[in-house]
PDB file of C-alpha atoms in Angstrom:
ATOM      1  CA  MET A   1      50.370 -21.744   4.095  1.00  0.00           C
ATOM      2  CA  LYS A   2      47.711 -24.405   3.563  1.00  0.00           C
ATOM      3  CA  ALA A   3      45.894 -22.067   1.181  1.00  0.00           C
ATOM      4  CA  ILE A   4      49.061 -21.527  -0.867  1.00  0.00           C
ATOM      5  CA  TYR A   5      49.683 -25.279  -1.119  1.00  0.00           C
ATOM      6  CA  LEU A   6      46.081 -25.779  -2.223  1.00  0.00           C
ATOM      7  CA  LEU A   7      46.459 -23.130  -4.917  1.00  0.00           C
ATOM      8  CA  LEU A   8      49.668 -24.682  -6.256  1.00  0.00           C
ATOM      9  CA  ALA A   9      48.161 -28.159  -6.245  1.00  0.00           C
ATOM     10  CA  LEU A  10      45.153 -26.900  -8.201  1.00  0.00           C
ATOM     11  CA  CYS A  11      47.331 -25.343 -10.893  1.00  0.00           C
ATOM     12  CA  ILE A  12      49.528 -28.446 -11.235  1.00  0.00           C
ATOM     13  CA  TYR A  13      46.496 -30.725 -11.415  1.00  0.00           C
ATOM     14  CA  CYS A  14      44.837 -28.636 -14.102  1.00  0.00           C
ATOM     15  CA  ASN A  15      48.015 -28.477 -16.186  1.00  0.00           C
ATOM     16  CA  SER A  16      48.679 -32.230 -16.028  1.00  0.00           C
ATOM     17  CA  SER A  17      45.179 -33.701 -15.970  1.00  0.00           C
ATOM     18  CA  ILE A  18      42.938 -31.557 -18.150  1.00  0.00           C
ATOM     19  CA  SER A  19      43.995 -32.725 -21.602  1.00  0.00           C
ATOM     20  CA  PHE A  20      41.308 -30.737 -23.401  1.00  0.00           C
ATOM     21  CA  SER A  21      42.285 -27.331 -22.029  1.00  0.00           C
ATOM     22  CA  GLN A  22      42.572 -24.708 -24.749  1.00  0.00           C
ATOM     23  CA  GLU A  23      44.250 -21.676 -23.244  1.00  0.00           C
ATOM     24  CA  TYR A  24      46.317 -20.507 -20.319  1.00  0.00           C
ATOM     25  CA  ALA A  25      46.474 -16.897 -19.235  1.00  0.00           C
ATOM     26  CA  PHE A  26      48.227 -14.829 -16.605  1.00  0.00           C
ATOM     27  CA  GLY A  27      47.092 -11.301 -15.891  1.00  0.00           C
ATOM     28  CA  LEU A  28      46.784  -8.338 -13.563  1.00  0.00           C
ATOM     29  CA  LYS A  29      43.655  -6.698 -12.163  1.00  0.00           C
ATOM     30  CA  GLY A  30      42.516  -3.673 -10.208  1.00  0.00           C
ATOM     31  CA  GLY A  31      39.209  -2.301  -9.059  1.00  0.00           C
ATOM     32  CA  LEU A  32      36.936  -0.709  -6.470  1.00  0.00           C
ATOM     33  CA  ASN A  33      34.705  -2.167  -3.763  1.00  0.00           C
ATOM     34  CA  THR A  34      32.128  -1.448  -1.086  1.00  0.00           C
ATOM     35  CA  ASN A  35      31.948  -3.383   2.171  1.00  0.00           C
ATOM     36  CA  SER A  36      29.056  -4.161   4.570  1.00  0.00           C
ATOM     37  CA  ILE A  37      29.541  -4.241   8.354  1.00  0.00           C
ATOM     38  CA  GLY A  38      27.340  -4.054  11.476  1.00  0.00           C
ATOM     39  CA  ASP A  39      25.355  -1.325  13.247  1.00  0.00           C
ATOM     40  CA  ILE A  40      26.623   0.296  16.439  1.00  0.00           C
ATOM     41  CA  ASN A  41      24.114   0.790  19.275  1.00  0.00           C
ATOM     42  CA  SER A  42      25.130   3.439  21.806  1.00  0.00           C
ATOM     43  CA  ARG A  43      24.080   2.281  25.292  1.00  0.00           C
ATOM     44  CA  GLY A  44      23.936   5.784  26.695  1.00  0.00           C
ATOM     45  CA  GLY A  45      22.676   7.486  23.599  1.00  0.00           C
ATOM     46  CA  SER A  46      24.476  10.665  22.553  1.00  0.00           C
ATOM     47  CA  ILE A  47      24.628  14.246  23.702  1.00  0.00           C
ATOM     48  CA  ALA A  48      23.016  15.437  20.462  1.00  0.00           C
ATOM     49  CA  ALA A  49      20.080  13.009  20.570  1.00  0.00           C
ATOM     50  CA  GLY A  50      19.450  12.941  24.330  1.00  0.00           C
ATOM     51  CA  LYS A  51      18.138   9.367  24.106  1.00  0.00           C
ATOM     52  CA  ALA A  52      18.618   6.310  26.312  1.00  0.00           C
ATOM     53  CA  ASP A  53      20.164   4.581  23.348  1.00  0.00           C
ATOM     54  CA  GLU A  54      20.833   5.390  19.700  1.00  0.00           C
ATOM     55  CA  LEU A  55      21.601   3.300  16.633  1.00  0.00           C
ATOM     56  CA  PHE A  56      24.322   4.243  14.146  1.00  0.00           C
ATOM     57  CA  SER A  57      24.378   2.440  10.818  1.00  0.00           C
ATOM     58  CA  PRO A  58      27.634   2.272   8.852  1.00  0.00           C
ATOM     59  CA  LYS A  59      28.129   4.307   5.695  1.00  0.00           C
ATOM     60  CA  GLN A  60      29.837   2.517   2.835  1.00  0.00           C
ATOM     61  CA  ASP A  61      33.000   4.141   1.490  1.00  0.00           C
ATOM     62  CA  ILE A  62      34.958   3.116  -1.601  1.00  0.00           C
ATOM     63  CA  GLY A  63      37.898   0.758  -1.134  1.00  0.00           C
ATOM     64  CA  TYR A  64      40.213  -0.690  -3.746  1.00  0.00           C
ATOM     65  CA  LEU A  65      41.854  -3.949  -4.797  1.00  0.00           C
ATOM     66  CA  ILE A  66      44.903  -4.932  -6.846  1.00  0.00           C
ATOM     67  CA  GLY A  67      46.074  -8.403  -7.732  1.00  0.00           C
ATOM     68  CA  GLY A  68      46.890 -11.055 -10.267  1.00  0.00           C
ATOM     69  CA  TYR A  69      45.366 -14.252 -11.629  1.00  0.00           C
ATOM     70  CA  PHE A  70      46.144 -17.459 -13.490  1.00  0.00           C
ATOM     71  CA  MET A  71      43.411 -18.727 -15.783  1.00  0.00           C
ATOM     72  CA  ILE A  72      42.956 -22.144 -17.380  1.00  0.00           C
ATOM     73  CA  GLU A  73      40.271 -22.435 -20.065  1.00  0.00           C
ATOM     74  CA  PHE A  74      38.857 -25.588 -21.599  1.00  0.00           C
ATOM     75  CA  LYS A  75      36.043 -25.062 -24.065  1.00  0.00           C
ATOM     76  CA  ARG A  76      33.440 -22.939 -22.262  1.00  0.00           C
ATOM     77  CA  PHE A  77      34.664 -23.680 -18.739  1.00  0.00           C
ATOM     78  CA  PHE A  78      37.504 -22.025 -16.862  1.00  0.00           C
ATOM     79  CA  ILE A  79      39.367 -22.262 -13.565  1.00  0.00           C
ATOM     80  CA  ARG A  80      40.793 -19.035 -12.177  1.00  0.00           C
ATOM     81  CA  PRO A  81      42.805 -18.791  -8.946  1.00  0.00           C
ATOM     82  CA  GLU A  82      43.748 -15.256  -7.897  1.00  0.00           C
ATOM     83  CA  LEU A  83      45.893 -13.462  -5.336  1.00  0.00           C
ATOM     84  CA  ASN A  84      44.627  -9.986  -4.379  1.00  0.00           C
ATOM     85  CA  TYR A  85      45.332  -7.209  -1.903  1.00  0.00           C
ATOM     86  CA  VAL A  86      42.049  -5.606  -0.783  1.00  0.00           C
ATOM     87  CA  ASP A  87      41.480  -2.340   1.092  1.00  0.00           C
ATOM     88  CA  LEU A  88      38.086  -2.008   2.852  1.00  0.00           C
ATOM     89  CA  GLN A  89      36.573   1.225   4.199  1.00  0.00           C
ATOM     90  CA  ASN A  90      33.423   2.365   6.001  1.00  0.00           C
ATOM     91  CA  HIS A  91      32.514   5.081   8.503  1.00  0.00           C
ATOM     92  CA  TYR A  92      29.960   5.943  11.196  1.00  0.00           C
ATOM     93  CA  ASP A  93      28.463   9.436  11.490  1.00  0.00           C
ATOM     94  CA  PHE A  94      28.714   9.928  15.251  1.00  0.00           C
ATOM     95  CA  PRO A  95      27.272  13.163  16.745  1.00  0.00           C
ATOM     96  CA  ARG A  96      30.523  15.081  17.073  1.00  0.00           C
ATOM     97  CA  ARG A  97      32.613  13.690  14.213  1.00  0.00           C
ATOM     98  CA  LYS A  98      32.915  10.884  11.688  1.00  0.00           C
ATOM     99  CA  SER A  99      34.652   7.693  12.794  1.00  0.00           C
ATOM    100  CA  LYS A 100      36.477   5.780  10.044  1.00  0.00           C
ATOM    101  CA  TRP A 101      36.407   1.948   9.935  1.00  0.00           C
ATOM    102  CA  THR A 102      39.279   0.466   7.918  1.00  0.00           C
ATOM    103  CA  THR A 103      40.994  -2.845   7.352  1.00  0.00           C
ATOM    104  CA  SER A 104      42.843  -4.709   4.618  1.00  0.00           C
ATOM    105  CA  LYS A 105      43.380  -8.308   3.631  1.00  0.00           C
ATOM    106  CA  PHE A 106      45.118 -10.658   1.268  1.00  0.00           C
ATOM    107  CA  GLU A 107      42.648 -12.974  -0.429  1.00  0.00           C
ATOM    108  CA  ILE A 108      42.916 -16.096  -2.576  1.00  0.00           C
ATOM    109  CA  PRO A 109      39.748 -16.694  -4.615  1.00  0.00           C
ATOM    110  CA  LEU A 110      39.496 -20.145  -6.234  1.00  0.00           C
ATOM    111  CA  LEU A 111      36.936 -19.683  -9.001  1.00  0.00           C
ATOM    112  CA  VAL A 112      35.204 -21.998 -11.465  1.00  0.00           C
ATOM    113  CA  GLY A 113      33.255 -20.407 -14.323  1.00  0.00           C
ATOM    114  CA  TYR A 114      31.235 -21.040 -17.456  1.00  0.00           C
ATOM    115  CA  GLU A 115      30.704 -18.910 -20.565  1.00  0.00           C
ATOM    116  CA  ILE A 116      26.913 -18.774 -20.902  1.00  0.00           C
ATOM    117  CA  VAL A 117      27.019 -16.688 -24.087  1.00  0.00           C
ATOM    118  CA  LYS A 118      29.982 -14.965 -25.675  1.00  0.00           C
ATOM    119  CA  PRO A 119      31.384 -12.732 -24.146  1.00  0.00           C
ATOM    120  CA  VAL A 120      29.516 -13.210 -20.802  1.00  0.00           C
ATOM    121  CA  SER A 121      30.591 -15.753 -18.182  1.00  0.00           C
ATOM    122  CA  VAL A 122      29.359 -16.556 -14.693  1.00  0.00           C
ATOM    123  CA  TYR A 123      31.440 -18.060 -11.896  1.00  0.00           C
ATOM    124  CA  ALA A 124      31.519 -19.039  -8.239  1.00  0.00           C
ATOM    125  CA  GLY A 125      33.970 -20.372  -5.692  1.00  0.00           C
ATOM    126  CA  PRO A 126      35.461 -20.042  -2.211  1.00  0.00           C
ATOM    127  CA  ASN A 127      37.549 -17.093  -1.092  1.00  0.00           C
ATOM    128  CA  LEU A 128      40.360 -17.521   1.468  1.00  0.00           C
ATOM    129  CA  ASN A 129      40.845 -14.306   3.481  1.00  0.00           C
ATOM    130  CA  PHE A 130      43.824 -13.230   5.593  1.00  0.00           C
ATOM    131  CA  PHE A 131      42.855 -10.023   7.423  1.00  0.00           C
ATOM    132  CA  ASP A 132      44.960  -7.313   8.981  1.00  0.00           C
ATOM    133  CA  GLU A 133      43.689  -5.569  12.135  1.00  0.00           C
ATOM    134  CA  ILE A 134      40.458  -3.569  11.996  1.00  0.00           C
ATOM    135  CA  GLN A 135      40.798   0.092  12.942  1.00  0.00           C
ATOM    136  CA  LEU A 136      37.834   2.158  14.203  1.00  0.00           C
ATOM    137  CA  GLU A 137      38.657   5.732  15.154  1.00  0.00           C
ATOM    138  CA  GLY A 138      37.895   6.651  18.746  1.00  0.00           C
ATOM    139  CA  VAL A 139      37.749   3.146  20.258  1.00  0.00           C
ATOM    140  CA  GLN A 140      39.661   2.988  23.552  1.00  0.00           C
ATOM    141  CA  VAL A 141      41.258   0.170  25.529  1.00  0.00           C
ATOM    142  CA  THR A 142      39.582   0.348  28.948  1.00  0.00           C
ATOM    143  CA  SER A 143      38.227  -1.965  31.631  1.00  0.00           C
ATOM    144  CA  TYR A 144      35.069  -2.283  29.507  1.00  0.00           C
ATOM    145  CA  SER A 145      36.674  -2.943  26.134  1.00  0.00           C
ATOM    146  CA  ASP A 146      39.907  -4.440  24.755  1.00  0.00           C
ATOM    147  CA  GLY A 147      39.904  -1.933  21.896  1.00  0.00           C
ATOM    148  CA  GLY A 148      38.380  -3.809  19.002  1.00  0.00           C
ATOM    149  CA  PRO A 149      36.476  -4.211  16.863  1.00  0.00           C
ATOM    150  CA  ASP A 150      37.581  -7.809  16.362  1.00  0.00           C
ATOM    151  CA  ILE A 151      37.252 -10.235  13.468  1.00  0.00           C
ATOM    152  CA  ASP A 152      38.681 -13.667  12.751  1.00  0.00           C
ATOM    153  CA  ARG A 153      41.975 -13.103  10.948  1.00  0.00           C
ATOM    154  CA  ASN A 154      41.589 -16.153   8.667  1.00  0.00           C
ATOM    155  CA  THR A 155      38.135 -16.657   7.158  1.00  0.00           C
ATOM    156  CA  VAL A 156      36.456 -18.270   4.162  1.00  0.00           C
ATOM    157  CA  GLY A 157      33.917 -16.455   1.988  1.00  0.00           C
ATOM    158  CA  LEU A 158      31.854 -17.420  -1.032  1.00  0.00           C
ATOM    159  CA  ASN A 159      32.185 -15.560  -4.333  1.00  0.00           C
ATOM    160  CA  ILE A 160      29.633 -15.319  -7.121  1.00  0.00           C
ATOM    161  CA  GLY A 161      30.032 -13.055 -10.112  1.00  0.00           C
ATOM    162  CA  VAL A 162      29.666 -12.222 -13.768  1.00  0.00           C
ATOM    163  CA  MET A 163      32.491 -11.430 -16.182  1.00  0.00           C
ATOM    164  CA  VAL A 164      32.450  -9.769 -19.604  1.00  0.00           C
ATOM    165  CA  ARG A 165      35.489 -10.431 -21.775  1.00  0.00           C
ATOM    166  CA  TYR A 166      36.741  -8.521 -24.815  1.00  0.00           C
ATOM    167  CA  ASN A 167      39.998  -9.726 -26.348  1.00  0.00           C
ATOM    168  CA  ARG A 168      42.453  -9.598 -23.450  1.00  0.00           C
ATOM    169  CA  PHE A 169      40.312  -7.357 -21.239  1.00  0.00           C
ATOM    170  CA  ASN A 170      37.828  -8.520 -18.580  1.00  0.00           C
ATOM    171  CA  ILE A 171      35.248  -6.529 -16.616  1.00  0.00           C
ATOM    172  CA  ASP A 172      34.246  -8.390 -13.468  1.00  0.00           C
ATOM    173  CA  LEU A 173      31.333  -7.700 -11.079  1.00  0.00           C
ATOM    174  CA  ARG A 174      31.659  -9.841  -7.938  1.00  0.00           C
ATOM    175  CA  TYR A 175      29.798 -10.355  -4.669  1.00  0.00           C
ATOM    176  CA  GLU A 176      31.529 -12.009  -1.722  1.00  0.00           C
ATOM    177  CA  MET A 177      29.425 -13.255   1.182  1.00  0.00           C
ATOM    178  CA  GLY A 178      30.961 -14.307   4.470  1.00  0.00           C
ATOM    179  CA  THR A 179      30.206 -17.795   5.732  1.00  0.00           C
ATOM    180  CA  LYS A 180      30.436 -16.913   9.440  1.00  0.00           C
ATOM    181  CA  GLN A 181      28.696 -14.216  11.467  1.00  0.00           C
ATOM    182  CA  THR A 182      30.775 -12.067  13.806  1.00  0.00           C
ATOM    183  CA  GLU A 183      30.028 -11.888  17.521  1.00  0.00           C
ATOM    184  CA  GLU A 184      28.448  -8.832  19.150  1.00  0.00           C
ATOM    185  CA  GLU A 185      31.012  -6.902  21.176  1.00  0.00           C
ATOM    186  CA  LEU A 186      31.216  -3.962  23.542  1.00  0.00           C
ATOM    187  CA  LEU A 187      33.197  -0.908  22.444  1.00  0.00           C
ATOM    188  CA  ASP A 188      34.314   1.995  24.631  1.00  0.00           C
ATOM    189  CA  ILE A 189      34.425   5.072  22.392  1.00  0.00           C
ATOM    190  CA  ASN A 190      35.971   8.442  23.227  1.00  0.00           C
ATOM    191  CA  ASN A 191      32.857  10.384  24.178  1.00  0.00           C
ATOM    192  CA  GLY A 192      34.561  13.780  24.268  1.00  0.00           C
ATOM    193  CA  ALA A 193      35.722  13.495  20.683  1.00  0.00           C
ATOM    194  CA  PHE A 194      32.873  11.520  19.075  1.00  0.00           C
ATOM    195  CA  GLY A 195      29.789  12.025  21.294  1.00  0.00           C
ATOM    196  CA  VAL A 196      29.322   8.288  21.965  1.00  0.00           C
ATOM    197  CA  ASN A 197      30.616   6.294  24.945  1.00  0.00           C
ATOM    198  CA  LEU A 198      29.860   2.613  25.614  1.00  0.00           C
ATOM    199  CA  ALA A 199      28.307   0.997  22.555  1.00  0.00           C
ATOM    200  CA  ASP A 200      27.570  -2.443  21.122  1.00  0.00           C
ATOM    201  CA  LEU A 201      28.837  -3.407  17.684  1.00  0.00           C
ATOM    202  CA  ARG A 202      26.086  -5.730  16.547  1.00  0.00           C
ATOM    203  CA  ALA A 203      26.806  -9.121  14.990  1.00  0.00           C
ATOM    204  CA  TYR A 204      26.942  -9.136  11.203  1.00  0.00           C
ATOM    205  CA  THR A 205      27.913 -11.327   8.263  1.00  0.00           C
ATOM    206  CA  PRO A 206      30.588  -9.513   6.225  1.00  0.00           C
ATOM    207  CA  SER A 207      29.965  -8.984   2.526  1.00  0.00           C
ATOM    208  CA  THR A 208      31.764  -7.139  -0.263  1.00  0.00           C
ATOM    209  CA  LEU A 209      30.698  -5.957  -3.722  1.00  0.00           C
ATOM    210  CA  SER A 210      33.520  -5.216  -6.166  1.00  0.00           C
ATOM    211  CA  LEU A 211      33.954  -4.077  -9.751  1.00  0.00           C
ATOM    212  CA  SER A 212      37.308  -4.693 -11.379  1.00  0.00           C
ATOM    213  CA  LEU A 213      39.121  -4.504 -14.706  1.00  0.00           C
ATOM    214  CA  SER A 214      41.742  -7.091 -15.637  1.00  0.00           C
ATOM    215  CA  ILE A 215      44.035  -7.716 -18.590  1.00  0.00           C
ATOM    216  CA  ASP A 216      45.731 -10.900 -19.768  1.00  0.00           C
ATOM    217  CA  ILE A 217      49.441 -10.060 -19.814  1.00  0.00           C
ATOM    218  CA  PHE A 218      50.413 -13.490 -21.221  1.00  0.00           C
ATOM    219  CA  ARG A 219      48.240 -15.928 -23.108  1.00  0.00           C
ATOM    220  CA  THR A 220      48.641 -19.231 -24.999  1.00  0.00           C
ATOM    221  CA  ASP A 221      46.615 -21.257 -27.475  1.00  0.00           C
ATOM    222  CA  GLY A 222      46.530 -24.207 -25.083  1.00  0.00           C
ATOM    223  CA  LYS A 223      49.256 -26.416 -26.558  1.00  0.00           C
ATOM    224  CA  SER A 224      51.561 -26.028 -23.584  1.00  0.00           C
ATOM    225  CA  ILE A 225      51.906 -23.830 -20.529  1.00  0.00           C
ATOM    226  CA  SER A 226      55.516 -23.248 -21.592  1.00  0.00           C
ATOM    227  CA  ASP A 227      54.189 -21.293 -24.589  1.00  0.00           C
ATOM    228  CA  LEU A 228      53.825 -18.367 -22.211  1.00  0.00           C
ATOM    229  CA  PHE A 229      57.556 -17.802 -22.492  1.00  0.00           C
ATOM    230  CA  LYS A 230      58.289 -18.774 -26.123  1.00  0.00           C
ATOM    231  CA  ASN A 231      58.953 -16.324 -28.913  1.00  0.00           C
ATOM    232  CA  ASP A 232      57.145 -18.182 -31.690  1.00  0.00           C
ATOM    233  CA  GLY A 233      53.668 -18.515 -33.157  1.00  0.00           C
ATOM    234  CA  ASN A 234      52.314 -19.724 -29.833  1.00  0.00           C
ATOM    235  CA  CYS A 235      53.866 -16.938 -27.791  1.00  0.00           C
ATOM    236  CA  GLY A 236      51.607 -15.819 -24.983  1.00  0.00           C
ATOM    237  CA  CYS A 237      52.978 -12.277 -25.041  1.00  0.00           C
ATOM    238  CA  PRO A 238      50.303  -9.923 -26.443  1.00  0.00           C
ATOM    239  CA  TYR A 239      52.733  -7.191 -27.489  1.00  0.00           C
ATOM    240  CA  LYS A 240      55.120  -8.246 -30.281  1.00  0.00           C
TER     241      LYS A 240
END
């Protein structure tokens, strides 16, 4: 709730205080992403390898994101809060079968950007994350492990990115870096199905790389935010 109040306060402040703003825009976006997580070290090795221990590095799969944004532009600067739903996917190639790692989150990026040369802009800002549970196939709840893997449900990341704009369309390449490292934890994996038993999920700092396409559904010339809904020369609707 605090994040939502902060987002609303930012929009109200920008509308009332930034007298030299030129345009307002509201739009929708969608895209793809890859996500980085930690290695898993099998304490007993695996049947296939016959080692005392064995390291399994995660393989990055393609996730997706959908969301919306509100954009306030003044000269070459802009402020862009967003609300997105993000699906994240990885997997580990264990000896007997692949184990999928999945989670999802709602995120609220609060971005500030600058147009360095038309049509290219750069931006940065914090990202408020609200995670769902992480699922890793084969992890069991036993006396050694509570299931896991675990992650803080509410976290803050840092976004940096570059955006190319053409008319009402935007192509956005973004990197999100976590600001807090996870803790190493013990996992008890179904050995019969996956070929790995007790294993350590090593500590890592989450990061995500995403590529998205967005379109301004409504847009104004900056005279008033109410122009978004007027049917006149300042109408923000792109399709007349």
